[in-house]
Amino acid sequence: MKTKKLLLSLLTTWVVVTGLSAKNTIVTFRSNKEITVRVNKPIDGVYNFYYNTDRMDLKPNISIGYELDIHDCCSIRCELSSGLFFYVLLQEGDHLEISNMGNQIIFKGDNAAGNQYLFENYCMKGLGEYFPKVDSIFKKNISNKVDYNAISKTFHQYIVPSYTKDIEALQKEKKITSAFASDMLQNLYFAYSSIYFYHYQKLYSGKFINYKPSVLDSTQIVNEIDRLYSLTQWKVNPLKCYYASMENYYSFKYRSLDQMSKNKLLAGHDKETFGEYAGYLLAPDTLQSALFGSLLISNLQNKETYFDQELMLK
């Protein structure tokens, strides 16, 4: 009986995997118990956090291969029926195995050590784990005024090295490729930027430690946030990274504009075309279609009315 089960498992794995293209990225899912995994596959190469594209019912000792046609890199979201969810970074051509072993997720294959690091240190803990560290930096540098230089210096001299040294070690040990290391660095840069962004937003609105920002403060805060999301720091399309908060960034940028600037941005367009998301017009052309497209998917899926769909498509 055990022999038959083993043969069935090997045959299933062979049929699934050999039927996949060797050129494409292949993720093989395994589990030591019956469980369902739902995957959010990238749409047009962009990280998709709105829509479950595929569902797989895993059974013990039977592997299911999942093929992705990607170029350069991508991010996928996996959600288990147990309630656990996590993100995976992939490079074009990677062959990665993801095993659900009780409450543990084990990665094997190409760049597995990088995904294991991200899973254990960020996915499982959540970004909330790192909020107190950033919170203390802001509180330490705000008294009668805000020391923006000290906050920025701490970010680049202490926060960024806290993960870059780990990634550099993985690369030096040849556990991850240089391209994958670059994607990890970009993704975690956006992760910490989102925490800083949250604090700057609170500061901007006057809701952080009762500090009331001046007009000069408001301008400086916008400049600091711009620096966090500067185009010069993008090594890859940020919309491929699951921690990038580009939607929040452009929405904030729009809210900080004066009315004349908002009117100029919307000139020639009906107000209903973009709804509350006119801020996306501030994004480069290369990002705009993806930002609005993601909203359109959610619009259709959830039957929401974020904007006039016909006007948007036109």
PDB file of C-alpha atoms in Angstrom:
ATOM      1  CA  MET A   1       0.000   0.000   0.000  1.00  0.00           C
ATOM      2  CA  LYS A   2       2.821   2.402   0.919  1.00  0.00           C
ATOM      3  CA  THR A   3       4.579   1.537  -2.354  1.00  0.00           C
ATOM      4  CA  LYS A   4       1.438   2.344  -4.346  1.00  0.00           C
ATOM      5  CA  LYS A   5       1.083   5.712  -2.577  1.00  0.00           C
ATOM      6  CA  LEU A   6       4.737   6.520  -3.274  1.00  0.00           C
ATOM      7  CA  LEU A   7       4.379   5.614  -6.951  1.00  0.00           C
ATOM      8  CA  LEU A   8       1.214   7.727  -7.189  1.00  0.00           C
ATOM      9  CA  SER A   9       3.015  10.659  -5.610  1.00  0.00           C
ATOM     10  CA  LEU A  10       6.010  10.353  -7.944  1.00  0.00           C
ATOM     11  CA  LEU A  11       3.801   9.906 -10.996  1.00  0.00           C
ATOM     12  CA  THR A  12       1.669  12.925 -10.092  1.00  0.00           C
ATOM     13  CA  THR A  13       4.744  15.061  -9.589  1.00  0.00           C
ATOM     14  CA  TRP A  14       6.247  13.858 -12.895  1.00  0.00           C
ATOM     15  CA  VAL A  15       3.053  14.454 -14.871  1.00  0.00           C
ATOM     16  CA  VAL A  16       2.568  17.940 -13.442  1.00  0.00           C
ATOM     17  CA  VAL A  17       6.150  19.154 -13.609  1.00  0.00           C
ATOM     18  CA  THR A  18       7.178  17.611 -16.939  1.00  0.00           C
ATOM     19  CA  GLY A  19       4.120  19.157 -18.527  1.00  0.00           C
ATOM     20  CA  LEU A  20       5.457  22.601 -17.665  1.00  0.00           C
ATOM     21  CA  SER A  21       7.843  24.642 -19.733  1.00  0.00           C
ATOM     22  CA  ALA A  22      11.431  24.587 -18.519  1.00  0.00           C
ATOM     23  CA  LYS A  23      11.811  28.216 -19.625  1.00  0.00           C
ATOM     24  CA  ASN A  24       9.161  29.592 -17.314  1.00  0.00           C
ATOM     25  CA  THR A  25       9.104  30.069 -13.584  1.00  0.00           C
ATOM     26  CA  ILE A  26       7.699  27.032 -11.785  1.00  0.00           C
ATOM     27  CA  VAL A  27       6.452  26.926  -8.204  1.00  0.00           C
ATOM     28  CA  THR A  28       5.721  23.458  -6.811  1.00  0.00           C
ATOM     29  CA  PHE A  29       3.347  23.276  -3.853  1.00  0.00           C
ATOM     30  CA  ARG A  30       3.428  20.446  -1.301  1.00  0.00           C
ATOM     31  CA  SER A  31       1.683  19.815   2.032  1.00  0.00           C
ATOM     32  CA  ASN A  32       1.753  17.172   4.749  1.00  0.00           C
ATOM     33  CA  LYS A  33      -2.032  17.497   5.140  1.00  0.00           C
ATOM     34  CA  GLU A  34      -5.047  18.384   3.048  1.00  0.00           C
ATOM     35  CA  ILE A  35      -5.213  22.117   2.552  1.00  0.00           C
ATOM     36  CA  THR A  36      -6.292  24.632  -0.057  1.00  0.00           C
ATOM     37  CA  VAL A  37      -3.944  27.282  -1.398  1.00  0.00           C
ATOM     38  CA  ARG A  38      -5.191  30.324  -3.282  1.00  0.00           C
ATOM     39  CA  VAL A  39      -2.732  32.270  -5.385  1.00  0.00           C
ATOM     40  CA  ASN A  40      -2.821  35.865  -6.551  1.00  0.00           C
ATOM     41  CA  LYS A  41      -0.918  35.692  -9.809  1.00  0.00           C
ATOM     42  CA  PRO A  42       0.610  38.898 -11.242  1.00  0.00           C
ATOM     43  CA  ILE A  43      -1.510  40.691 -13.831  1.00  0.00           C
ATOM     44  CA  ASP A  44       0.573  42.146 -16.669  1.00  0.00           C
ATOM     45  CA  GLY A  45       3.616  41.572 -14.464  1.00  0.00           C
ATOM     46  CA  VAL A  46       2.236  43.743 -11.651  1.00  0.00           C
ATOM     47  CA  TYR A  47       1.671  42.450  -8.106  1.00  0.00           C
ATOM     48  CA  ASN A  48      -1.996  41.584  -7.753  1.00  0.00           C
ATOM     49  CA  PHE A  49      -3.406  42.044  -4.255  1.00  0.00           C
ATOM     50  CA  TYR A  50      -7.057  42.261  -5.319  1.00  0.00           C
ATOM     51  CA  TYR A  51      -7.960  38.982  -6.976  1.00  0.00           C
ATOM     52  CA  ASN A  52      -7.411  35.247  -6.327  1.00  0.00           C
ATOM     53  CA  THR A  53      -6.478  33.960  -9.775  1.00  0.00           C
ATOM     54  CA  ASP A  54      -6.034  30.253  -8.956  1.00  0.00           C
ATOM     55  CA  ARG A  55      -6.977  27.655  -6.366  1.00  0.00           C
ATOM     56  CA  MET A  56      -5.233  24.352  -5.646  1.00  0.00           C
ATOM     57  CA  ASP A  57      -6.386  21.601  -3.309  1.00  0.00           C
ATOM     58  CA  LEU A  58      -3.293  19.969  -1.862  1.00  0.00           C
ATOM     59  CA  LYS A  59      -3.229  16.411  -0.550  1.00  0.00           C
ATOM     60  CA  PRO A  60      -0.441  14.759   1.474  1.00  0.00           C
ATOM     61  CA  ASN A  61       2.616  13.662  -0.538  1.00  0.00           C
ATOM     62  CA  ILE A  62       1.223  14.889  -3.868  1.00  0.00           C
ATOM     63  CA  SER A  63       2.883  17.878  -5.520  1.00  0.00           C
ATOM     64  CA  ILE A  64       1.183  20.408  -7.740  1.00  0.00           C
ATOM     65  CA  GLY A  65       3.307  22.436 -10.134  1.00  0.00           C
ATOM     66  CA  TYR A  66       2.271  25.997 -10.897  1.00  0.00           C
ATOM     67  CA  GLU A  67       3.743  27.798 -13.899  1.00  0.00           C
ATOM     68  CA  LEU A  68       4.208  31.547 -14.234  1.00  0.00           C
ATOM     69  CA  ASP A  69       5.126  33.308 -17.450  1.00  0.00           C
ATOM     70  CA  ILE A  70       7.090  36.252 -16.089  1.00  0.00           C
ATOM     71  CA  HIS A  71       9.829  38.550 -17.294  1.00  0.00           C
ATOM     72  CA  ASP A  72      12.653  39.597 -14.944  1.00  0.00           C
ATOM     73  CA  CYS A  73      10.769  39.266 -11.611  1.00  0.00           C
ATOM     74  CA  CYS A  74       7.379  39.212  -9.920  1.00  0.00           C
ATOM     75  CA  SER A  75       5.626  38.825  -6.578  1.00  0.00           C
ATOM     76  CA  ILE A  76       2.782  36.443  -5.767  1.00  0.00           C
ATOM     77  CA  ARG A  77       0.500  36.185  -2.754  1.00  0.00           C
ATOM     78  CA  CYS A  78      -0.391  32.744  -1.356  1.00  0.00           C
ATOM     79  CA  GLU A  79      -3.241  32.187   1.086  1.00  0.00           C
ATOM     80  CA  LEU A  80      -3.866  28.863   2.825  1.00  0.00           C
ATOM     81  CA  SER A  81      -7.279  27.678   4.013  1.00  0.00           C
ATOM     82  CA  SER A  82      -5.716  27.561   7.514  1.00  0.00           C
ATOM     83  CA  GLY A  83      -5.697  31.370   7.429  1.00  0.00           C
ATOM     84  CA  LEU A  84      -1.963  31.742   6.882  1.00  0.00           C
ATOM     85  CA  PHE A  85      -0.903  33.956   3.988  1.00  0.00           C
ATOM     86  CA  PHE A  86       2.487  34.960   2.704  1.00  0.00           C
ATOM     87  CA  TYR A  87       4.249  36.605  -0.211  1.00  0.00           C
ATOM     88  CA  VAL A  88       6.824  35.133  -2.575  1.00  0.00           C
ATOM     89  CA  LEU A  89       9.440  36.895  -4.685  1.00  0.00           C
ATOM     90  CA  LEU A  90      10.345  35.166  -7.931  1.00  0.00           C
ATOM     91  CA  GLN A  91      12.911  35.623 -10.656  1.00  0.00           C
ATOM     92  CA  GLU A  92      12.309  34.589 -14.243  1.00  0.00           C
ATOM     93  CA  GLY A  93      13.235  30.915 -14.618  1.00  0.00           C
ATOM     94  CA  ASP A  94      13.207  30.105 -10.886  1.00  0.00           C
ATOM     95  CA  HIS A  95      12.112  26.618  -9.845  1.00  0.00           C
ATOM     96  CA  LEU A  96      10.881  26.905  -6.267  1.00  0.00           C
ATOM     97  CA  GLU A  97       9.214  24.360  -3.976  1.00  0.00           C
ATOM     98  CA  ILE A  98       6.925  25.586  -1.197  1.00  0.00           C
ATOM     99  CA  SER A  99       5.971  23.030   1.444  1.00  0.00           C
ATOM    100  CA  ASN A 100       3.318  23.464   4.104  1.00  0.00           C
ATOM    101  CA  MET A 101       4.527  21.465   7.108  1.00  0.00           C
ATOM    102  CA  GLY A 102       2.085  22.055   9.952  1.00  0.00           C
ATOM    103  CA  ASN A 103       2.468  25.715  10.862  1.00  0.00           C
ATOM    104  CA  GLN A 104       5.727  25.995   8.968  1.00  0.00           C
ATOM    105  CA  ILE A 105       6.365  27.026   5.388  1.00  0.00           C
ATOM    106  CA  ILE A 106       9.576  25.579   3.962  1.00  0.00           C
ATOM    107  CA  PHE A 107      11.152  26.883   0.753  1.00  0.00           C
ATOM    108  CA  LYS A 108      13.524  24.840  -1.416  1.00  0.00           C
ATOM    109  CA  GLY A 109      15.096  25.534  -4.796  1.00  0.00           C
ATOM    110  CA  ASP A 110      16.204  28.703  -6.541  1.00  0.00           C
ATOM    111  CA  ASN A 111      16.622  31.654  -4.155  1.00  0.00           C
ATOM    112  CA  ALA A 112      14.785  29.674  -1.463  1.00  0.00           C
ATOM    113  CA  ALA A 113      16.952  31.142   1.318  1.00  0.00           C
ATOM    114  CA  GLY A 114      15.824  34.646   0.355  1.00  0.00           C
ATOM    115  CA  ASN A 115      12.147  33.768   0.471  1.00  0.00           C
ATOM    116  CA  GLN A 116      12.653  31.902   3.761  1.00  0.00           C
ATOM    117  CA  TYR A 117      14.275  35.032   5.212  1.00  0.00           C
ATOM    118  CA  LEU A 118      11.416  37.255   4.034  1.00  0.00           C
ATOM    119  CA  PHE A 119       8.818  34.798   5.326  1.00  0.00           C
ATOM    120  CA  GLU A 120      10.319  34.389   8.796  1.00  0.00           C
ATOM    121  CA  ASN A 121      11.361  37.987   9.387  1.00  0.00           C
ATOM    122  CA  TYR A 122       8.608  39.948   7.684  1.00  0.00           C
ATOM    123  CA  CYS A 123       5.618  37.885   6.507  1.00  0.00           C
ATOM    124  CA  MET A 124       5.157  35.990   9.771  1.00  0.00           C
ATOM    125  CA  LYS A 125       5.930  38.944  12.042  1.00  0.00           C
ATOM    126  CA  GLY A 126       4.189  41.562   9.923  1.00  0.00           C
ATOM    127  CA  LEU A 127       5.440  45.110   9.445  1.00  0.00           C
ATOM    128  CA  GLY A 128       3.836  46.054  12.767  1.00  0.00           C
ATOM    129  CA  GLU A 129       6.838  44.381  14.405  1.00  0.00           C
ATOM    130  CA  TYR A 130       9.013  47.234  13.131  1.00  0.00           C
ATOM    131  CA  PHE A 131       6.712  50.155  13.943  1.00  0.00           C
ATOM    132  CA  PRO A 132       8.071  50.738  17.511  1.00  0.00           C
ATOM    133  CA  LYS A 133      11.628  51.118  16.191  1.00  0.00           C
ATOM    134  CA  VAL A 134      10.583  53.840  13.723  1.00  0.00           C
ATOM    135  CA  ASP A 135       8.208  55.366  16.268  1.00  0.00           C
ATOM    136  CA  SER A 136      11.057  55.881  18.728  1.00  0.00           C
ATOM    137  CA  ILE A 137      13.180  57.534  16.012  1.00  0.00           C
ATOM    138  CA  PHE A 138      10.478  60.100  15.326  1.00  0.00           C
ATOM    139  CA  LYS A 139       9.794  60.797  19.008  1.00  0.00           C
ATOM    140  CA  LYS A 140      13.500  61.200  19.713  1.00  0.00           C
ATOM    141  CA  ASN A 141      13.826  63.833  16.986  1.00  0.00           C
ATOM    142  CA  ILE A 142      10.706  65.914  17.661  1.00  0.00           C
ATOM    143  CA  SER A 143      10.571  68.492  20.440  1.00  0.00           C
ATOM    144  CA  ASN A 144       9.839  72.152  19.707  1.00  0.00           C
ATOM    145  CA  LYS A 145      10.667  71.402  16.101  1.00  0.00           C
ATOM    146  CA  VAL A 146      11.307  68.400  13.867  1.00  0.00           C
ATOM    147  CA  ASP A 147      14.871  67.351  13.111  1.00  0.00           C
ATOM    148  CA  TYR A 148      14.250  66.023   9.605  1.00  0.00           C
ATOM    149  CA  ASN A 149      17.960  65.542   8.903  1.00  0.00           C
ATOM    150  CA  ALA A 150      18.359  63.276  11.950  1.00  0.00           C
ATOM    151  CA  ILE A 151      15.305  61.201  10.963  1.00  0.00           C
ATOM    152  CA  SER A 152      16.613  60.788   7.404  1.00  0.00           C
ATOM    153  CA  LYS A 153      20.135  60.019   8.627  1.00  0.00           C
ATOM    154  CA  THR A 154      18.854  57.331  10.990  1.00  0.00           C
ATOM    155  CA  PHE A 155      16.864  55.755   8.166  1.00  0.00           C
ATOM    156  CA  HIS A 156      19.879  55.478   5.855  1.00  0.00           C
ATOM    157  CA  GLN A 157      22.568  54.730   8.448  1.00  0.00           C
ATOM    158  CA  TYR A 158      20.726  52.357  10.778  1.00  0.00           C
ATOM    159  CA  ILE A 159      17.426  51.117   9.356  1.00  0.00           C
ATOM    160  CA  VAL A 160      18.548  50.252   5.815  1.00  0.00           C
ATOM    161  CA  PRO A 161      21.735  48.416   6.950  1.00  0.00           C
ATOM    162  CA  SER A 162      19.626  46.308   9.357  1.00  0.00           C
ATOM    163  CA  TYR A 163      18.451  44.208   6.407  1.00  0.00           C
ATOM    164  CA  THR A 164      21.073  44.911   3.739  1.00  0.00           C
ATOM    165  CA  LYS A 165      23.774  43.138   5.765  1.00  0.00           C
ATOM    166  CA  ASP A 166      21.632  39.979   5.933  1.00  0.00           C
ATOM    167  CA  ILE A 167      20.910  40.081   2.207  1.00  0.00           C
ATOM    168  CA  GLU A 168      24.570  40.671   1.377  1.00  0.00           C
ATOM    169  CA  ALA A 169      25.504  37.661   3.520  1.00  0.00           C
ATOM    170  CA  LEU A 170      23.011  35.431   1.665  1.00  0.00           C
ATOM    171  CA  GLN A 171      24.424  36.600  -1.653  1.00  0.00           C
ATOM    172  CA  LYS A 172      28.036  36.126  -0.538  1.00  0.00           C
ATOM    173  CA  GLU A 173      27.207  32.562   0.513  1.00  0.00           C
ATOM    174  CA  LYS A 174      25.670  32.060  -2.975  1.00  0.00           C
ATOM    175  CA  LYS A 175      22.291  31.203  -1.478  1.00  0.00           C
ATOM    176  CA  ILE A 176      20.636  33.862  -3.629  1.00  0.00           C
ATOM    177  CA  THR A 177      21.551  35.463  -6.952  1.00  0.00           C
ATOM    178  CA  SER A 178      22.593  39.099  -7.296  1.00  0.00           C
ATOM    179  CA  ALA A 179      19.370  39.857  -9.199  1.00  0.00           C
ATOM    180  CA  PHE A 180      17.273  38.321  -6.415  1.00  0.00           C
ATOM    181  CA  ALA A 181      19.268  40.237  -3.791  1.00  0.00           C
ATOM    182  CA  SER A 182      18.466  43.452  -5.661  1.00  0.00           C
ATOM    183  CA  ASP A 183      14.737  42.601  -5.619  1.00  0.00           C
ATOM    184  CA  MET A 184      14.855  41.832  -1.889  1.00  0.00           C
ATOM    185  CA  LEU A 185      16.586  45.138  -1.200  1.00  0.00           C
ATOM    186  CA  GLN A 186      13.991  47.024  -3.209  1.00  0.00           C
ATOM    187  CA  ASN A 187      11.086  45.238  -1.553  1.00  0.00           C
ATOM    188  CA  LEU A 188      12.328  45.824   2.004  1.00  0.00           C
ATOM    189  CA  TYR A 189      13.221  49.412   1.191  1.00  0.00           C
ATOM    190  CA  PHE A 190       9.550  49.923   0.324  1.00  0.00           C
ATOM    191  CA  ALA A 191       8.504  48.036   3.467  1.00  0.00           C
ATOM    192  CA  TYR A 192      10.374  50.424   5.768  1.00  0.00           C
ATOM    193  CA  SER A 193       9.454  53.420   3.610  1.00  0.00           C
ATOM    194  CA  SER A 194       5.788  52.575   4.175  1.00  0.00           C
ATOM    195  CA  ILE A 195       6.358  52.677   7.958  1.00  0.00           C
ATOM    196  CA  TYR A 196       8.125  56.037   7.688  1.00  0.00           C
ATOM    197  CA  PHE A 197       5.387  57.239   5.354  1.00  0.00           C
ATOM    198  CA  TYR A 198       2.760  56.318   7.952  1.00  0.00           C
ATOM    199  CA  HIS A 199       4.568  58.381  10.600  1.00  0.00           C
ATOM    200  CA  TYR A 200       5.041  61.342   8.288  1.00  0.00           C
ATOM    201  CA  GLN A 201       1.335  61.242   7.436  1.00  0.00           C
ATOM    202  CA  LYS A 202       0.448  61.328  11.138  1.00  0.00           C
ATOM    203  CA  LEU A 203       2.866  64.189  11.638  1.00  0.00           C
ATOM    204  CA  TYR A 204       1.415  66.051   8.635  1.00  0.00           C
ATOM    205  CA  SER A 205      -2.132  65.738  10.008  1.00  0.00           C
ATOM    206  CA  GLY A 206      -1.099  66.915  13.500  1.00  0.00           C
ATOM    207  CA  LYS A 207      -1.909  63.539  15.071  1.00  0.00           C
ATOM    208  CA  PHE A 208       1.583  62.553  16.189  1.00  0.00           C
ATOM    209  CA  ILE A 209       2.540  63.269  19.839  1.00  0.00           C
ATOM    210  CA  ASN A 210       0.379  66.412  19.769  1.00  0.00           C
ATOM    211  CA  TYR A 211       2.868  68.197  17.533  1.00  0.00           C
ATOM    212  CA  LYS A 212       1.157  70.837  15.394  1.00  0.00           C
ATOM    213  CA  PRO A 213       3.020  71.184  12.099  1.00  0.00           C
ATOM    214  CA  SER A 214       3.642  74.659  10.718  1.00  0.00           C
ATOM    215  CA  VAL A 215       3.230  75.581   7.062  1.00  0.00           C
ATOM    216  CA  LEU A 216       6.980  75.100   6.682  1.00  0.00           C
ATOM    217  CA  ASP A 217       6.692  71.687   8.336  1.00  0.00           C
ATOM    218  CA  SER A 218       3.967  70.648   5.902  1.00  0.00           C
ATOM    219  CA  THR A 219       6.177  71.500   2.942  1.00  0.00           C
ATOM    220  CA  GLN A 220       9.143  69.702   4.481  1.00  0.00           C
ATOM    221  CA  ILE A 221       7.108  66.577   5.227  1.00  0.00           C
ATOM    222  CA  VAL A 222       5.985  66.373   1.591  1.00  0.00           C
ATOM    223  CA  ASN A 223       9.638  66.736   0.526  1.00  0.00           C
ATOM    224  CA  GLU A 224      10.736  63.967   2.911  1.00  0.00           C
ATOM    225  CA  ILE A 225       8.047  61.619   1.597  1.00  0.00           C
ATOM    226  CA  ASP A 226       9.086  62.471  -1.971  1.00  0.00           C
ATOM    227  CA  ARG A 227      12.638  61.497  -1.065  1.00  0.00           C
ATOM    228  CA  LEU A 228      11.458  58.135   0.249  1.00  0.00           C
ATOM    229  CA  TYR A 229       9.706  57.409  -3.035  1.00  0.00           C
ATOM    230  CA  SER A 230      12.228  59.054  -5.340  1.00  0.00           C
ATOM    231  CA  LEU A 231      12.340  57.583  -8.852  1.00  0.00           C
ATOM    232  CA  THR A 232      16.128  57.408  -8.662  1.00  0.00           C
ATOM    233  CA  GLN A 233      15.876  54.662  -6.023  1.00  0.00           C
ATOM    234  CA  TRP A 234      13.756  52.305  -8.137  1.00  0.00           C
ATOM    235  CA  LYS A 235      15.791  49.389  -9.391  1.00  0.00           C
ATOM    236  CA  VAL A 236      12.673  47.579 -10.615  1.00  0.00           C
ATOM    237  CA  ASN A 237       9.084  48.577 -11.301  1.00  0.00           C
ATOM    238  CA  PRO A 238       7.818  49.239  -7.752  1.00  0.00           C
ATOM    239  CA  LEU A 239       4.433  47.733  -8.627  1.00  0.00           C
ATOM    240  CA  LYS A 240       6.154  44.340  -8.816  1.00  0.00           C
ATOM    241  CA  CYS A 241       7.006  44.666  -5.098  1.00  0.00           C
ATOM    242  CA  TYR A 242       4.321  43.663  -2.623  1.00  0.00           C
ATOM    243  CA  TYR A 243       5.450  46.191   0.009  1.00  0.00           C
ATOM    244  CA  ALA A 244       5.368  49.223  -2.296  1.00  0.00           C
ATOM    245  CA  SER A 245       2.697  51.719  -1.185  1.00  0.00           C
ATOM    246  CA  MET A 246       2.549  53.675  -4.421  1.00  0.00           C
ATOM    247  CA  GLU A 247      -1.248  54.018  -4.245  1.00  0.00           C
ATOM    248  CA  ASN A 248      -1.038  55.688  -0.824  1.00  0.00           C
ATOM    249  CA  TYR A 249       1.886  57.837  -1.909  1.00  0.00           C
ATOM    250  CA  TYR A 250       0.130  59.335  -4.950  1.00  0.00           C
ATOM    251  CA  SER A 251      -3.115  59.799  -3.020  1.00  0.00           C
ATOM    252  CA  PHE A 252      -1.221  61.725  -0.343  1.00  0.00           C
ATOM    253  CA  LYS A 253       0.598  63.797  -2.949  1.00  0.00           C
ATOM    254  CA  TYR A 254      -2.723  64.787  -4.487  1.00  0.00           C
ATOM    255  CA  ARG A 255      -4.232  65.775  -1.129  1.00  0.00           C
ATOM    256  CA  SER A 256      -1.233  68.010  -0.426  1.00  0.00           C
ATOM    257  CA  LEU A 257      -1.759  69.999  -3.656  1.00  0.00           C
ATOM    258  CA  ASP A 258      -3.494  73.364  -3.672  1.00  0.00           C
ATOM    259  CA  GLN A 259      -6.806  73.634  -5.538  1.00  0.00           C
ATOM    260  CA  MET A 260      -5.257  75.347  -8.570  1.00  0.00           C
ATOM    261  CA  SER A 261      -2.803  72.452  -9.031  1.00  0.00           C
ATOM    262  CA  LYS A 262      -5.625  69.913  -8.682  1.00  0.00           C
ATOM    263  CA  ASN A 263      -7.701  71.720 -11.296  1.00  0.00           C
ATOM    264  CA  LYS A 264      -4.737  71.812 -13.671  1.00  0.00           C
ATOM    265  CA  LEU A 265      -4.153  68.068 -13.213  1.00  0.00           C
ATOM    266  CA  LEU A 266      -7.808  67.292 -14.025  1.00  0.00           C
ATOM    267  CA  ALA A 267      -8.087  69.753 -16.922  1.00  0.00           C
ATOM    268  CA  GLY A 268      -9.966  68.213 -19.836  1.00  0.00           C
ATOM    269  CA  HIS A 269     -11.372  65.338 -17.772  1.00  0.00           C
ATOM    270  CA  ASP A 270     -14.748  64.770 -16.171  1.00  0.00           C
ATOM    271  CA  LYS A 271     -14.435  64.638 -12.365  1.00  0.00           C
ATOM    272  CA  GLU A 272     -16.155  61.220 -12.262  1.00  0.00           C
ATOM    273  CA  THR A 273     -13.455  59.719 -14.495  1.00  0.00           C
ATOM    274  CA  PHE A 274     -11.045  59.236 -11.605  1.00  0.00           C
ATOM    275  CA  GLY A 275     -13.249  59.592  -8.522  1.00  0.00           C
ATOM    276  CA  GLU A 276     -11.125  59.841  -5.390  1.00  0.00           C
ATOM    277  CA  TYR A 277      -8.094  58.480  -7.213  1.00  0.00           C
ATOM    278  CA  ALA A 278      -7.077  61.472  -9.328  1.00  0.00           C
ATOM    279  CA  GLY A 279      -3.750  61.362  -7.479  1.00  0.00           C
ATOM    280  CA  TYR A 280      -2.696  58.468  -9.702  1.00  0.00           C
ATOM    281  CA  LEU A 281      -2.376  61.030 -12.507  1.00  0.00           C
ATOM    282  CA  LEU A 282       0.769  62.216 -10.709  1.00  0.00           C
ATOM    283  CA  ALA A 283       2.410  58.854 -11.383  1.00  0.00           C
ATOM    284  CA  PRO A 284       4.653  58.287 -14.424  1.00  0.00           C
ATOM    285  CA  ASP A 285       2.832  56.973 -17.507  1.00  0.00           C
ATOM    286  CA  THR A 286       4.491  53.586 -16.960  1.00  0.00           C
ATOM    287  CA  LEU A 287       2.628  53.188 -13.644  1.00  0.00           C
ATOM    288  CA  GLN A 288      -0.697  54.912 -14.333  1.00  0.00           C
ATOM    289  CA  SER A 289      -2.385  52.162 -16.349  1.00  0.00           C
ATOM    290  CA  ALA A 290      -1.438  49.529 -13.750  1.00  0.00           C
ATOM    291  CA  LEU A 291      -2.665  51.647 -10.817  1.00  0.00           C
ATOM    292  CA  PHE A 292      -6.002  52.416 -12.454  1.00  0.00           C
ATOM    293  CA  GLY A 293      -6.226  48.876 -13.847  1.00  0.00           C
ATOM    294  CA  SER A 294      -5.902  47.337 -10.366  1.00  0.00           C
ATOM    295  CA  LEU A 295      -8.727  49.575  -9.148  1.00  0.00           C
ATOM    296  CA  LEU A 296     -10.845  48.609 -12.134  1.00  0.00           C
ATOM    297  CA  ILE A 297     -10.420  44.915 -11.275  1.00  0.00           C
ATOM    298  CA  SER A 298     -11.559  45.614  -7.709  1.00  0.00           C
ATOM    299  CA  ASN A 299     -14.362  47.794  -9.070  1.00  0.00           C
ATOM    300  CA  LEU A 300     -15.714  44.907 -11.133  1.00  0.00           C
ATOM    301  CA  GLN A 301     -15.067  42.196  -8.545  1.00  0.00           C
ATOM    302  CA  ASN A 302     -16.600  43.964  -5.544  1.00  0.00           C
ATOM    303  CA  LYS A 303     -19.242  45.896  -7.479  1.00  0.00           C
ATOM    304  CA  GLU A 304     -17.876  49.104  -6.011  1.00  0.00           C
ATOM    305  CA  THR A 305     -18.025  52.486  -7.676  1.00  0.00           C
ATOM    306  CA  TYR A 306     -14.584  54.004  -7.273  1.00  0.00           C
ATOM    307  CA  PHE A 307     -15.026  55.935 -10.513  1.00  0.00           C
ATOM    308  CA  ASP A 308     -17.061  55.923 -13.724  1.00  0.00           C
ATOM    309  CA  GLN A 309     -15.826  52.786 -15.499  1.00  0.00           C
ATOM    310  CA  GLU A 310     -16.869  53.835 -18.995  1.00  0.00           C
ATOM    311  CA  LEU A 311     -15.191  57.228 -18.663  1.00  0.00           C
ATOM    312  CA  MET A 312     -12.078  55.556 -17.267  1.00  0.00           C
ATOM    313  CA  LEU A 313     -11.842  53.026 -20.095  1.00  0.00           C
ATOM    314  CA  LYS A 314     -12.411  55.757 -22.657  1.00  0.00           C
TER     315      LYS A 314
END
